[in-house]
Each structure stands twice: as C-alpha cells, then as structure tokens.
mmCIF file of C-alpha atoms in Angstrom:
data_model
loop_
_atom_site.group_PDB
_atom_site.id
_atom_site.type_symbol
_atom_site.label_atom_id
_atom_site.label_comp_id
_atom_site.label_asym_id
_atom_site.label_seq_id
_atom_site.Cartn_x
_atom_site.Cartn_y
_atom_site.Cartn_z
ATOM 1 C CA MET A 1 125.135 117.309 81.940
ATOM 2 C CA THR A 2 126.019 115.567 78.671
ATOM 3 C CA GLN A 3 124.570 112.277 77.496
ATOM 4 C CA THR A 4 127.949 110.634 78.027
ATOM 5 C CA GLU A 5 128.077 111.840 81.633
ATOM 6 C CA ILE A 6 124.554 110.526 82.271
ATOM 7 C CA ASP A 7 125.521 107.144 80.822
ATOM 8 C CA LEU A 8 128.607 107.069 83.034
ATOM 9 C CA LEU A 9 126.415 107.683 86.094
ATOM 10 C CA ALA A 10 124.156 104.806 85.059
ATOM 11 C CA GLU A 11 127.177 102.548 84.543
ATOM 12 C CA SER A 12 128.534 103.518 87.960
ATOM 13 C CA ALA A 13 125.151 102.671 89.474
ATOM 14 C CA LEU A 14 125.299 99.202 87.918
ATOM 15 C CA GLN A 15 128.789 98.735 89.319
ATOM 16 C CA ALA A 16 127.543 99.771 92.765
ATOM 17 C CA LEU A 17 124.813 97.126 92.508
ATOM 18 C CA GLY A 18 127.484 94.595 91.577
ATOM 19 C CA ARG A 19 129.314 95.525 94.772
ATOM 20 C CA ASP A 20 126.076 94.961 96.719
ATOM 21 C CA ASP A 21 125.726 98.671 97.444
ATOM 22 C CA PRO A 22 122.169 99.521 96.341
ATOM 23 C CA ARG A 23 122.081 102.748 98.344
ATOM 24 C CA LYS A 24 124.998 104.139 96.354
ATOM 25 C CA ALA A 25 123.303 102.933 93.170
ATOM 26 C CA ARG A 26 120.136 104.792 94.176
ATOM 27 C CA GLU A 27 122.093 107.986 94.802
ATOM 28 C CA LEU A 28 123.756 107.807 91.375
ATOM 29 C CA LEU A 29 120.532 107.005 89.552
ATOM 30 C CA MET A 30 118.659 109.851 91.200
ATOM 31 C CA GLU A 31 121.399 112.209 90.024
ATOM 32 C CA ALA A 32 121.123 110.800 86.496
ATOM 33 C CA ILE A 33 117.316 111.081 86.455
ATOM 34 C CA THR A 34 117.517 114.699 87.591
ATOM 35 C CA ALA A 35 119.583 115.386 84.480
ATOM 36 C CA ALA A 36 117.518 113.147 82.162
ATOM 37 C CA PRO A 37 113.979 112.789 83.578
ATOM 38 C CA ASN A 38 112.609 111.340 80.311
ATOM 39 C CA ARG A 39 114.894 108.276 80.294
ATOM 40 C CA ALA A 40 112.620 105.293 80.912
ATOM 41 C CA ASP A 41 115.593 102.976 81.434
ATOM 42 C CA LEU A 42 116.892 105.113 84.300
ATOM 43 C CA VAL A 43 113.495 105.317 85.993
ATOM 44 C CA HIS A 44 113.158 101.537 85.686
ATOM 45 C CA ALA A 45 116.645 100.988 87.100
ATOM 46 C CA LEU A 46 115.781 103.131 90.115
ATOM 47 C CA GLY A 47 112.640 101.061 90.646
ATOM 48 C CA VAL A 48 114.711 97.861 90.566
ATOM 49 C CA VAL A 49 117.106 99.313 93.140
ATOM 50 C CA GLN A 50 114.174 100.042 95.440
ATOM 51 C CA LEU A 51 113.098 96.400 95.098
ATOM 52 C CA GLN A 52 116.601 95.274 96.066
ATOM 53 C CA LEU A 53 116.417 97.526 99.105
ATOM 54 C CA GLY A 54 113.229 95.739 100.174
ATOM 55 C CA GLU A 55 111.089 98.784 99.369
ATOM 56 C CA ALA A 56 108.707 97.341 96.807
ATOM 57 C CA HIS A 57 106.049 99.917 97.707
ATOM 58 C CA LEU A 58 108.466 102.580 96.406
ATOM 59 C CA GLY A 59 109.762 100.528 93.500
ATOM 60 C CA LEU A 60 106.352 99.631 92.049
ATOM 61 C CA PRO A 61 105.264 103.166 91.032
ATOM 62 C CA LEU A 62 108.677 103.789 89.474
ATOM 63 C CA VAL A 63 108.449 100.644 87.371
ATOM 64 C CA GLU A 64 104.884 101.551 86.370
ATOM 65 C CA GLN A 65 106.115 105.000 85.373
ATOM 66 C CA ALA A 66 108.913 103.476 83.286
ATOM 67 C CA ILE A 67 106.430 101.198 81.489
ATOM 68 C CA ALA A 68 104.179 104.154 80.665
ATOM 69 C CA MET A 69 107.187 106.102 79.362
ATOM 70 C CA ALA A 70 108.326 103.196 77.175
ATOM 71 C CA MET A 71 104.846 102.688 75.728
ATOM 72 C CA ALA A 72 104.580 106.405 74.948
ATOM 73 C CA LEU A 73 107.739 106.446 72.834
ATOM 74 C CA GLY A 74 106.974 107.098 69.192
ATOM 75 C CA GLY A 75 108.718 107.565 65.883
ATOM 76 C CA ALA A 76 112.266 106.260 65.741
ATOM 77 C CA ASP A 77 112.192 105.414 69.461
ATOM 78 C CA ALA A 78 109.053 103.232 69.317
ATOM 79 C CA ALA A 79 110.993 100.037 68.610
ATOM 80 C CA LYS A 80 113.355 100.776 71.498
ATOM 81 C CA GLY A 81 110.360 101.210 73.794
ATOM 82 C CA ARG A 82 108.945 97.838 72.762
ATOM 83 C CA GLU A 83 112.303 96.175 73.389
ATOM 84 C CA MET A 84 112.353 97.492 76.958
ATOM 85 C CA LEU A 85 108.838 96.372 77.852
ATOM 86 C CA ASP A 86 109.570 92.723 78.677
ATOM 87 C CA GLY A 87 112.284 93.617 81.171
ATOM 88 C CA PHE A 88 110.155 96.343 82.701
ATOM 89 C CA GLU A 89 107.137 94.061 83.113
ATOM 90 C CA LEU A 90 109.288 91.340 84.670
ATOM 91 C CA SER A 91 110.271 93.926 87.280
ATOM 92 C CA LEU A 92 106.611 94.918 87.644
ATOM 93 C CA ALA A 93 105.682 91.308 88.367
ATOM 94 C CA ALA A 94 108.534 91.002 90.874
ATOM 95 C CA ALA A 95 107.299 94.109 92.694
ATOM 96 C CA HIS A 96 103.777 92.691 92.884
ATOM 97 C CA GLU A 97 105.121 89.391 94.229
ATOM 98 C CA ASP A 98 107.063 91.262 96.915
ATOM 99 C CA LEU A 99 103.876 93.130 97.830
ATOM 100 C CA ASP A 100 101.859 89.892 98.079
ATOM 101 C CA HIS A 101 99.801 90.641 94.941
ATOM 102 C CA PRO A 102 100.002 87.355 92.991
ATOM 103 C CA GLU A 103 97.074 88.169 90.693
ATOM 104 C CA GLU A 104 98.779 91.312 89.408
ATOM 105 C CA ALA A 105 102.073 89.418 89.010
ATOM 106 C CA GLU A 106 100.358 86.672 87.005
ATOM 107 C CA ALA A 107 98.744 89.253 84.731
ATOM 108 C CA ALA A 108 102.142 90.830 84.026
ATOM 109 C CA TYR A 109 103.746 87.486 83.165
ATOM 110 C CA ARG A 110 100.872 86.576 80.845
ATOM 111 C CA ARG A 111 101.108 89.930 79.041
ATOM 112 C CA ILE A 112 104.766 89.231 78.342
ATOM 113 C CA LEU A 113 104.011 85.713 77.099
ATOM 114 C CA ALA A 114 101.240 86.976 74.826
ATOM 115 C CA ARG A 115 103.514 89.679 73.426
ATOM 116 C CA THR A 116 106.869 87.909 72.940
ATOM 117 C CA GLY A 117 106.809 84.486 74.620
ATOM 118 C CA ASN A 118 109.823 85.474 76.726
ATOM 119 C CA PRO A 119 111.002 82.302 78.508
ATOM 120 C CA ARG A 120 111.836 84.198 81.691
ATOM 121 C CA ALA A 121 108.170 85.065 82.047
ATOM 122 C CA SER A 122 107.261 81.383 81.663
ATOM 123 C CA HIS A 123 109.905 80.475 84.260
ATOM 124 C CA GLN A 124 108.648 82.992 86.808
ATOM 125 C CA LEU A 125 104.973 82.285 86.130
ATOM 126 C CA ALA A 126 105.529 78.593 86.883
ATOM 127 C CA LEU A 127 107.156 79.414 90.222
ATOM 128 C CA LEU A 128 104.376 81.873 91.069
ATOM 129 C CA LEU A 129 101.673 79.283 90.411
ATOM 130 C CA LEU A 130 103.449 76.703 92.576
ATOM 131 C CA ALA A 131 103.832 79.204 95.417
ATOM 132 C CA TRP A 132 100.140 80.069 95.041
ATOM 133 C CA GLY A 133 98.990 76.477 95.486
ATOM 134 C CA ARG A 134 97.978 76.016 91.818
ATOM 135 C CA LEU A 135 100.038 72.850 91.546
ATOM 136 C CA ASP A 136 98.703 71.347 88.299
ATOM 137 C CA GLU A 137 98.930 74.650 86.428
ATOM 138 C CA GLY A 138 102.404 75.247 87.793
ATOM 139 C CA LEU A 139 103.629 71.818 86.692
ATOM 140 C CA ASP A 140 102.101 72.252 83.230
ATOM 141 C CA THR A 141 103.840 75.614 82.881
ATOM 142 C CA LEU A 142 107.119 74.045 84.008
ATOM 143 C CA ASP A 143 106.747 71.306 81.409
ATOM 144 C CA HIS A 144 106.108 73.806 78.611
ATOM 145 C CA TYR A 145 109.048 75.908 79.734
ATOM 146 C CA VAL A 146 111.442 72.947 79.742
ATOM 147 C CA THR A 147 110.125 71.578 76.427
ATOM 148 C CA ALA A 148 110.544 74.965 74.732
ATOM 149 C CA ASP A 149 114.291 74.779 75.481
ATOM 150 C CA ALA A 150 114.636 78.541 74.986
ATOM 151 C CA ASP A 151 116.233 79.714 78.234
ATOM 152 C CA ASP A 152 119.509 79.365 80.088
ATOM 153 C CA PRO A 153 120.399 75.644 80.290
ATOM 154 C CA ASP A 154 121.145 75.794 84.040
ATOM 155 C CA ALA A 155 117.740 77.382 84.726
ATOM 156 C CA GLN A 156 116.041 74.729 82.619
ATOM 157 C CA ARG A 157 117.809 71.899 84.435
ATOM 158 C CA GLY A 158 116.873 73.396 87.776
ATOM 159 C CA LEU A 159 113.169 73.646 86.955
ATOM 160 C CA LYS A 160 113.121 70.206 85.355
ATOM 161 C CA ALA A 161 114.550 68.806 88.598
ATOM 162 C CA LEU A 162 111.956 70.726 90.617
ATOM 163 C CA ALA A 163 109.082 69.317 88.563
ATOM 164 C CA GLY A 164 110.470 65.796 88.887
ATOM 165 C CA GLU A 165 110.826 66.060 92.655
ATOM 166 C CA ILE A 166 107.309 67.430 93.114
ATOM 167 C CA ARG A 167 105.894 64.498 91.162
ATOM 168 C CA LEU A 168 108.082 62.020 93.049
ATOM 169 C CA TRP A 169 106.926 63.440 96.404
ATOM 170 C CA ILE A 170 103.292 63.086 95.364
ATOM 171 C CA ALA A 171 103.810 59.581 93.924
ATOM 172 C CA ARG A 172 105.344 58.422 97.197
ATOM 173 C CA LYS A 173 102.440 59.961 99.133
ATOM 174 C CA LEU A 174 104.821 61.587 101.562
ATOM 175 C CA HIS A 175 103.266 63.650 104.331
ATOM 176 C CA PRO A 176 104.153 67.365 104.167
ATOM 177 C CA LYS A 177 104.850 67.284 107.907
ATOM 178 C CA ASN A 178 108.158 65.757 106.793
ATOM 179 C CA LEU A 179 109.065 69.213 105.466
ATOM 180 C CA LEU A 180 108.406 70.809 108.843
ATOM 181 C CA GLN A 181 110.289 68.029 110.655
ATOM 182 C CA ALA A 182 113.322 68.459 108.401
ATOM 183 C CA HIS A 183 113.387 72.226 108.892
ATOM 184 C CA ARG A 184 112.954 71.823 112.630
ATOM 185 C CA ASP A 185 115.630 69.141 113.014
ATOM 186 C CA GLU A 186 118.238 70.985 110.959
ATOM 187 C CA TYR A 187 117.695 74.246 112.803
ATOM 188 C CA VAL A 188 117.796 72.598 116.227
ATOM 189 C CA ALA A 189 120.963 70.709 115.273
ATOM 190 C CA MET A 190 122.627 74.008 114.342
ATOM 191 C CA PHE A 191 121.387 75.537 117.609
ATOM 192 C CA ASP A 192 122.787 72.648 119.642
ATOM 193 C CA ASP A 193 126.116 72.885 117.793
ATOM 194 C CA TYR A 194 126.396 76.512 118.929
ATOM 195 C CA LEU A 195 125.894 75.371 122.528
ATOM 196 C CA LYS A 196 128.629 72.770 122.170
ATOM 197 C CA GLY A 197 131.020 75.134 120.402
ATOM 198 C CA PRO A 198 131.235 78.936 120.309
ATOM 199 C CA ALA A 199 128.399 79.408 122.836
ATOM 200 C CA LYS A 200 129.470 76.719 125.293
ATOM 201 C CA GLY A 201 128.378 77.741 128.779
ATOM 202 C CA TRP A 202 125.821 80.231 127.492
ATOM 203 C CA VAL A 203 122.179 80.102 128.631
ATOM 204 C CA ALA A 204 119.775 78.911 125.935
ATOM 205 C CA GLU A 205 116.329 80.404 125.308
ATOM 206 C CA PRO A 206 115.976 82.737 128.306
ATOM 207 C CA ALA A 207 112.872 84.922 128.343
ATOM 208 C CA LYS A 208 113.075 88.685 128.615
ATOM 209 C CA MET A 209 111.448 89.313 131.993
ATOM 210 C CA ARG A 210 110.582 92.139 134.399
ATOM 211 C CA ARG A 211 109.011 92.425 137.832
ATOM 212 C CA GLY A 212 105.246 92.904 137.800
ATOM 213 C CA PRO A 213 103.311 95.024 140.319
ATOM 214 C CA ASP A 214 103.028 92.016 142.608
ATOM 215 C CA GLY A 215 106.757 91.362 142.463
ATOM 216 C CA ARG A 216 106.510 88.300 140.234
ATOM 217 C CA LEU A 217 108.551 87.940 137.058
ATOM 218 C CA VAL A 218 106.488 88.428 133.889
ATOM 219 C CA PRO A 219 107.569 88.404 130.225
ATOM 220 C CA ILE A 220 108.523 91.700 128.644
ATOM 221 C CA VAL A 221 106.255 92.374 125.679
ATOM 222 C CA PRO A 222 107.771 94.712 123.055
ATOM 223 C CA GLU A 223 106.010 98.008 122.492
ATOM 224 C CA GLY A 224 103.269 97.652 119.884
ATOM 225 C CA ALA A 225 103.200 93.840 120.102
ATOM 226 C CA ARG A 226 100.188 91.758 121.101
ATOM 227 C CA PRO A 227 99.806 91.334 124.903
ATOM 228 C CA TYR A 228 100.743 87.653 124.745
ATOM 229 C CA ALA A 229 103.901 88.181 122.630
ATOM 230 C CA GLY A 230 106.666 87.601 125.148
ATOM 231 C CA VAL A 231 110.153 87.108 123.743
ATOM 232 C CA ARG A 232 112.856 84.524 124.306
ATOM 233 C CA VAL A 233 116.322 85.261 122.944
ATOM 234 C CA ASP A 234 118.374 82.417 121.512
ATOM 235 C CA LEU A 235 121.399 82.692 123.798
ATOM 236 C CA VAL A 236 122.806 84.812 126.619
ATOM 237 C CA ASN A 237 126.348 84.848 127.957
ATOM 238 C CA PRO A 238 125.816 84.729 131.752
ATOM 239 C CA ALA A 239 129.158 86.415 132.397
ATOM 240 C CA THR A 240 128.527 89.477 130.236
ATOM 241 C CA ASN A 241 124.771 89.392 129.482
ATOM 242 C CA GLN A 242 125.704 89.447 125.795
ATOM 243 C CA ILE A 243 122.849 88.215 123.606
ATOM 244 C CA GLY A 244 123.597 85.743 120.830
ATOM 245 C CA GLN A 245 121.502 84.724 117.813
ATOM 246 C CA VAL A 246 121.580 81.396 116.019
ATOM 247 C CA GLY A 247 121.746 82.155 112.307
ATOM 248 C CA ASP A 248 121.289 85.529 110.646
ATOM 249 C CA GLN A 249 118.723 84.473 108.019
ATOM 250 C CA PRO A 250 115.629 82.225 108.123
ATOM 251 C CA MET A 251 116.920 78.694 107.588
ATOM 252 C CA VAL A 252 115.533 76.888 104.531
ATOM 253 C CA VAL A 253 116.497 73.211 104.519
ATOM 254 C CA GLN A 254 117.186 70.710 101.752
ATOM 255 C CA ILE A 255 115.730 67.234 102.145
ATOM 256 C CA ALA A 256 117.635 64.150 101.036
ATOM 257 C CA GLU A 257 116.443 62.986 97.593
ATOM 258 C CA PHE A 258 114.559 66.283 97.185
ATOM 259 C CA PRO A 259 117.201 69.052 97.054
ATOM 260 C CA ALA A 260 115.377 71.095 94.416
ATOM 261 C CA LEU A 261 112.246 71.449 96.574
ATOM 262 C CA SER A 262 114.066 73.921 98.786
ATOM 263 C CA GLN A 263 114.775 76.261 95.874
ATOM 264 C CA ALA A 264 111.232 77.635 95.625
ATOM 265 C CA PRO A 265 108.063 77.641 97.744
ATOM 266 C CA VAL A 266 105.629 74.944 96.618
ATOM 267 C CA GLN A 267 102.388 74.271 98.478
ATOM 268 C CA LEU A 268 101.854 70.586 99.255
ATOM 269 C CA ARG A 269 98.544 69.410 100.625
ATOM 270 C CA TRP A 270 98.165 68.050 104.152
ATOM 271 C CA GLU A 271 95.020 65.968 103.920
ATOM 272 C CA HIS A 272 92.697 67.352 106.559
ATOM 273 C CA GLU A 273 88.946 66.948 106.747
ATOM 274 C CA GLU A 274 88.217 70.255 108.478
ATOM 275 C CA PHE A 275 89.774 72.764 106.055
ATOM 276 C CA ASP A 276 92.309 73.111 103.234
ATOM 277 C CA LEU A 277 95.712 72.757 104.928
ATOM 278 C CA ARG A 278 99.021 73.173 103.101
ATOM 279 C CA VAL A 279 102.718 73.114 103.963
ATOM 280 C CA SER A 280 105.252 75.000 101.886
ATOM 281 C CA THR A 281 108.536 73.450 100.801
ATOM 282 C CA GLN A 282 110.075 76.588 102.337
ATOM 283 C CA CYS A 283 108.992 76.548 105.983
ATOM 284 C CA PRO A 284 111.907 77.907 108.041
ATOM 285 C CA TRP A 285 111.449 76.841 111.644
ATOM 286 C CA ASP A 286 113.134 79.976 112.982
ATOM 287 C CA GLN A 287 110.696 82.235 111.103
ATOM 288 C CA LEU A 288 107.638 80.191 110.200
ATOM 289 C CA PRO A 289 104.800 82.042 108.451
ATOM 290 C CA ILE A 290 101.383 80.860 109.637
ATOM 291 C CA GLN A 291 98.853 82.101 107.091
ATOM 292 C CA ILE A 292 95.088 81.805 107.600
ATOM 293 C CA LEU A 293 92.347 82.734 105.130
ATOM 294 C CA PHE A 294 88.732 82.716 106.261
ATOM 295 C CA LYS A 295 85.755 82.064 104.030
ATOM 296 C CA ASN A 296 83.650 85.058 103.178
ATOM 297 C CA GLY A 297 80.099 84.953 104.494
ATOM 298 C CA ALA A 298 78.642 83.459 107.653
ATOM 299 C CA GLY A 299 81.182 83.394 110.440
ATOM 300 C CA ALA A 300 83.476 85.983 108.862
ATOM 301 C CA GLU A 301 82.573 88.670 111.381
ATOM 302 C CA GLY A 302 84.965 88.517 114.302
ATOM 303 C CA ALA A 303 87.147 85.903 112.614
ATOM 304 C CA LEU A 304 90.389 87.849 112.905
ATOM 305 C CA ASP A 305 89.842 88.604 116.591
ATOM 306 C CA ALA A 306 88.987 84.968 117.241
ATOM 307 C CA ALA A 307 92.102 83.854 115.360
ATOM 308 C CA ASP A 308 94.236 86.156 117.473
ATOM 309 C CA VAL A 309 92.819 84.614 120.653
ATOM 310 C CA VAL A 310 93.624 81.124 119.340
ATOM 311 C CA LEU A 311 97.132 81.999 118.153
ATOM 312 C CA GLY A 312 97.805 83.887 121.368
ATOM 313 C CA ALA A 313 96.817 80.972 123.588
ATOM 314 C CA TRP A 314 98.846 78.560 121.467
ATOM 315 C CA TYR A 315 101.895 80.824 121.567
ATOM 316 C CA VAL A 316 101.740 81.298 125.334
ATOM 317 C CA ALA A 317 101.514 77.533 125.797
ATOM 318 C CA GLY A 318 104.617 77.030 123.673
ATOM 319 C CA PHE A 319 106.435 79.954 125.266
ATOM 320 C CA ASP A 320 105.839 78.327 128.674
ATOM 321 C CA GLY A 321 107.104 74.922 127.522
ATOM 322 C CA ALA A 322 104.038 72.914 126.486
ATOM 323 C CA PHE A 323 105.847 71.653 123.379
ATOM 324 C CA GLY A 324 109.301 71.333 124.869
ATOM 325 C CA THR A 325 111.391 69.466 127.396
ATOM 326 C CA PRO A 326 112.576 70.157 130.947
ATOM 327 C CA GLU A 327 115.718 71.686 129.391
ATOM 328 C CA GLY A 328 113.785 74.243 127.340
ATOM 329 C CA HIS A 329 112.753 73.914 123.710
ATOM 330 C CA ARG A 330 110.203 76.722 123.726
ATOM 331 C CA LEU A 331 108.625 79.115 121.233
ATOM 332 C CA HIS A 332 110.677 82.309 121.016
ATOM 333 C CA ASP A 333 108.806 85.091 119.262
ATOM 334 C CA ILE A 334 105.602 85.903 117.364
ATOM 335 C CA SER A 335 104.939 88.840 115.075
ATOM 336 C CA TYR A 336 102.051 91.247 115.140
ATOM 337 C CA PRO A 337 99.279 89.797 112.911
ATOM 338 C CA THR A 338 99.455 91.306 109.434
ATOM 339 C CA ALA A 339 96.801 91.394 106.730
ATOM 340 C CA ALA A 340 97.338 88.786 104.030
ATOM 341 C CA ARG A 341 97.009 89.556 100.340
ATOM 342 C CA ALA A 342 93.315 88.697 100.045
ATOM 343 C CA TRP A 343 92.486 91.517 102.450
ATOM 344 C CA HIS A 344 92.210 94.124 99.715
ATOM 345 C CA ASP A 345 89.583 91.981 97.935
ATOM 346 C CA GLY A 346 87.308 92.022 100.970
ATOM 347 C CA PHE A 347 88.359 88.615 102.283
ATOM 348 C CA LEU A 348 89.847 88.025 105.688
ATOM 349 C CA GLY A 349 93.409 86.799 105.595
ATOM 350 C CA VAL A 350 96.055 87.096 108.297
ATOM 351 C CA THR A 351 99.683 86.057 108.724
ATOM 352 C CA TYR A 352 101.802 85.484 111.827
ATOM 353 C CA ASP A 353 105.559 84.881 111.684
ATOM 354 C CA VAL A 354 106.697 82.667 114.535
ATOM 355 C CA ASP A 355 110.193 81.861 115.730
ATOM 356 C CA MET A 356 109.565 78.279 116.758
ATOM 357 C CA GLY A 357 112.842 78.081 118.668
ATOM 358 C CA ARG A 358 113.603 74.489 119.615
ATOM 359 C CA ALA A 359 109.963 73.534 120.189
ATOM 360 C CA GLU A 360 109.059 70.017 119.135
ATOM 361 C CA LEU A 361 106.958 69.243 116.064
ATOM 362 C CA ARG A 362 103.935 68.504 118.229
ATOM 363 C CA ALA A 363 103.538 72.278 118.443
ATOM 364 C CA ILE A 364 102.217 72.105 114.878
ATOM 365 C CA ASP A 365 99.777 69.297 115.641
ATOM 366 C CA ASP A 366 98.482 71.294 118.590
ATOM 367 C CA LEU A 367 98.071 74.388 116.394
ATOM 368 C CA VAL A 368 96.140 72.452 113.754
ATOM 369 C CA GLN A 369 93.834 71.060 116.428
ATOM 370 C CA ARG A 370 93.162 74.562 117.773
ATOM 371 C CA LEU A 371 92.472 75.853 114.257
ATOM 372 C CA ALA A 372 89.995 73.019 113.720
ATOM 373 C CA HIS A 373 88.029 74.289 116.725
ATOM 374 C CA LEU A 374 88.240 77.829 115.336
ATOM 375 C CA ASN A 375 86.964 76.587 111.985
ATOM 376 C CA ALA A 376 83.736 75.366 113.608
ATOM 377 C CA HIS A 377 82.749 78.968 114.372
ATOM 378 C CA HIS A 378 84.665 80.904 111.702
ATOM 379 C CA PRO A 379 84.998 78.739 108.569
ATOM 380 C CA ILE A 380 88.543 78.641 107.211
ATOM 381 C CA ASP A 381 89.274 78.518 103.488
ATOM 382 C CA ARG A 382 92.974 77.670 103.741
ATOM 383 C CA VAL A 383 95.859 77.491 106.192
ATOM 384 C CA LEU A 384 99.374 77.672 104.788
ATOM 385 C CA LEU A 385 102.386 76.854 106.966
ATOM 386 C CA GLY A 386 105.421 78.425 105.331
ATOM 387 C CA ARG A 387 106.067 80.733 102.426
ATOM 388 C CA GLY A 388 103.639 81.219 99.572
ATOM 389 C CA TYR A 389 100.427 82.999 98.637
ATOM 390 C CA LEU A 390 96.892 82.533 99.848
ATOM 391 C CA PRO A 391 94.114 82.128 97.262
ATOM 392 C CA VAL A 392 90.991 84.195 96.797
ATOM 393 C CA PRO A 393 88.085 82.032 97.984
ATOM 394 C CA GLY A 394 85.623 80.924 95.349
#
C-alpha cells in the first residue's frame, strides 16, 4: 500500500468520525496501521477512537504507544515527533480522566505546560482540579488561563463565566442542596410532562415483580445485582406492557443566574460537622453518583461491607416509598458498588449510581444522616454527591 493510499485511509477515518461513526473509523485506522505500523499519528488516532467508543482501557495503551513512538523519532523526524507530543499527551490525560485516574491526568497536563505552555492543557487542568475538589487551585488556574488570552475566545469566555459564577455562589453562601433540588425538580417536571402528554394513561414507576415461594409479590433483582437492588421502570403502557423511559441521557440542569456551572463538574462544600461532604454542580437526579471514601487506618476494615448495608437499607426504604407520596415518587434503580479511583492506592473508595426517580429531596437528607451513623464506626474522608473525583486521604 502506498503512502498516498494510507493517507487516504486516515482521511476517510476522520470523515467517519465527523459522521459520528467511530466503529467505521476504527476499521479504517486498523487497516492503515497494518500497512504502516510505525506511524505514531495513526496509532494515536486509533487510541482516540477507542476513547470515543467509551473504551478508555483500550485507548490508553495505544496513546502511550504513540507517545513512545513520537519520542523515539530521531534525525529529520525529531521535530515532527516533538510537535505531536502535546496532542498525544492531551489524549493521554483524557484517557486517565475517563479511567478515574486524576493524578495521572494532572501529571500529563503539567508536562505539557512545562514543555510548551499549551493553553488547552491549562484549560483542561483547571477543569480537572475543580472536579477533584481542589477549588482554590482550580480557580487560580482558570484566572491564569483567561489572563494569558492565548486560546479560542469562546473557550476563554466560557471559563471566565464559570469562574465568576463559582465565586458568586460562594459569596452568596448558597447551600449546595440547591443544586440537587434544581436537578430533581427539572427531571420530575419532565417526567410529569410525559404523563400529561405522550404517556398519558401509562402507569408510572411500577416495580418489576415476581411471585415468591410463599405466593407474595417480591421485587425482581437483576442477575449479578445486590440482593436489595429491585428495579422500577419509568413507565408502562397498561394496554401493551410496553416500557417507556423518561430521557435517554442523564439530565444535567442549568440553574438561573448560574448557567455556566452546569458545563463542568465542580465540587461545592456542604458544611457538615461529621465528615467532608460535597455536592457536584453536575448531579443528575436520574443517575446520581454517590461516592464515598473512607479514611485509612482504624475502622477501615469492613467499611465497604458496612457501607453496602447502609446504602442497601436506604435504597429499599426509598424503593418502598419512604421519600415519596401516595402516588409514587420512589427510587428506581441502584448500581452494583464499584471501586472508586483511590482503591488502587490502598484506600477504600466506592461509588453507587442511583436513579432517584421522582423521590423527594428528603431522600438525600436521610442518606446523609445514615452516613453520619456509618462514620461513627468507619471514619469517612469524603462523600461526593454527583460527578467528580475523590481525593487521596492525607
């Protein structure tokens, strides 16, 4: 295959990405790499495609391979290799963020800044720090980025607005529960609109049930799920048993006067005397991450099992209507507990994703109260409600 033919394959892959067809792009790039295995740009492009497919665990080694190939270029190609490094390391950082490795992502951004001062690295580093709960550092990085005036004007305006809104929120001493309330209210309003419109006459929030050995109805728990993880679907057409879903993506909500806050996860502190409690500016009610990090040391043993008991009891209460109304308003679904990013450092972190359905906000107050009791026996370092990264305990 000639160089021209390889370049045409790469161009076709880019066009496939533009058509939102990453699988076709992957197919074309793999064909091109077979013909030109020493092309760092092609290996990197394949890694980026894997990221777009949601397969960061496959994309990361490809990007790392591309970086090694670029750094190994010598002679007349050495300058070309250096030119590619910033873009490759930005992809490396993105892969680490997708894999919940914020430390590795930060290191990649700082390497770029030390080498070339690329404004995109400053942009992304600021957002990473804010999502990580390092608010002061994130705001300082935002300020430097905006002052440098070296990036796309629209991106600069967006981050300047974000910094201003964060500071305004803090100056007004607004409670971060307002973020949860806004996400809840907007989602429930959309849900109720479905019931008044296209899903009029449908049954809302029915549980998937079966007959137990004693003949009573019991929730169906999906295979591999925790024993308490019954499921409620959003809607069912009683005439056809057709299942309906409200929204096809987790719903992130803008708040009046603070539209930029919804554009990126930022951890805002919920003052709580028992443990460090945060709420993210991205806390979709229909898929709410509940992230818990325990302190290392006394009380760490058995912490994850104890947390599962607490979350299970809370979920069952909400599933059965403890945070709802006579008409419903229940919790719908809870994920299997997954290890949070600090796990690989020897710390105990766990995340649950919960479809809060139309449950009322008091479900969160009840959860916080239960976690306070858990904290007395298994000290908690931080709880984060919503998107973002947990810290490594000091």
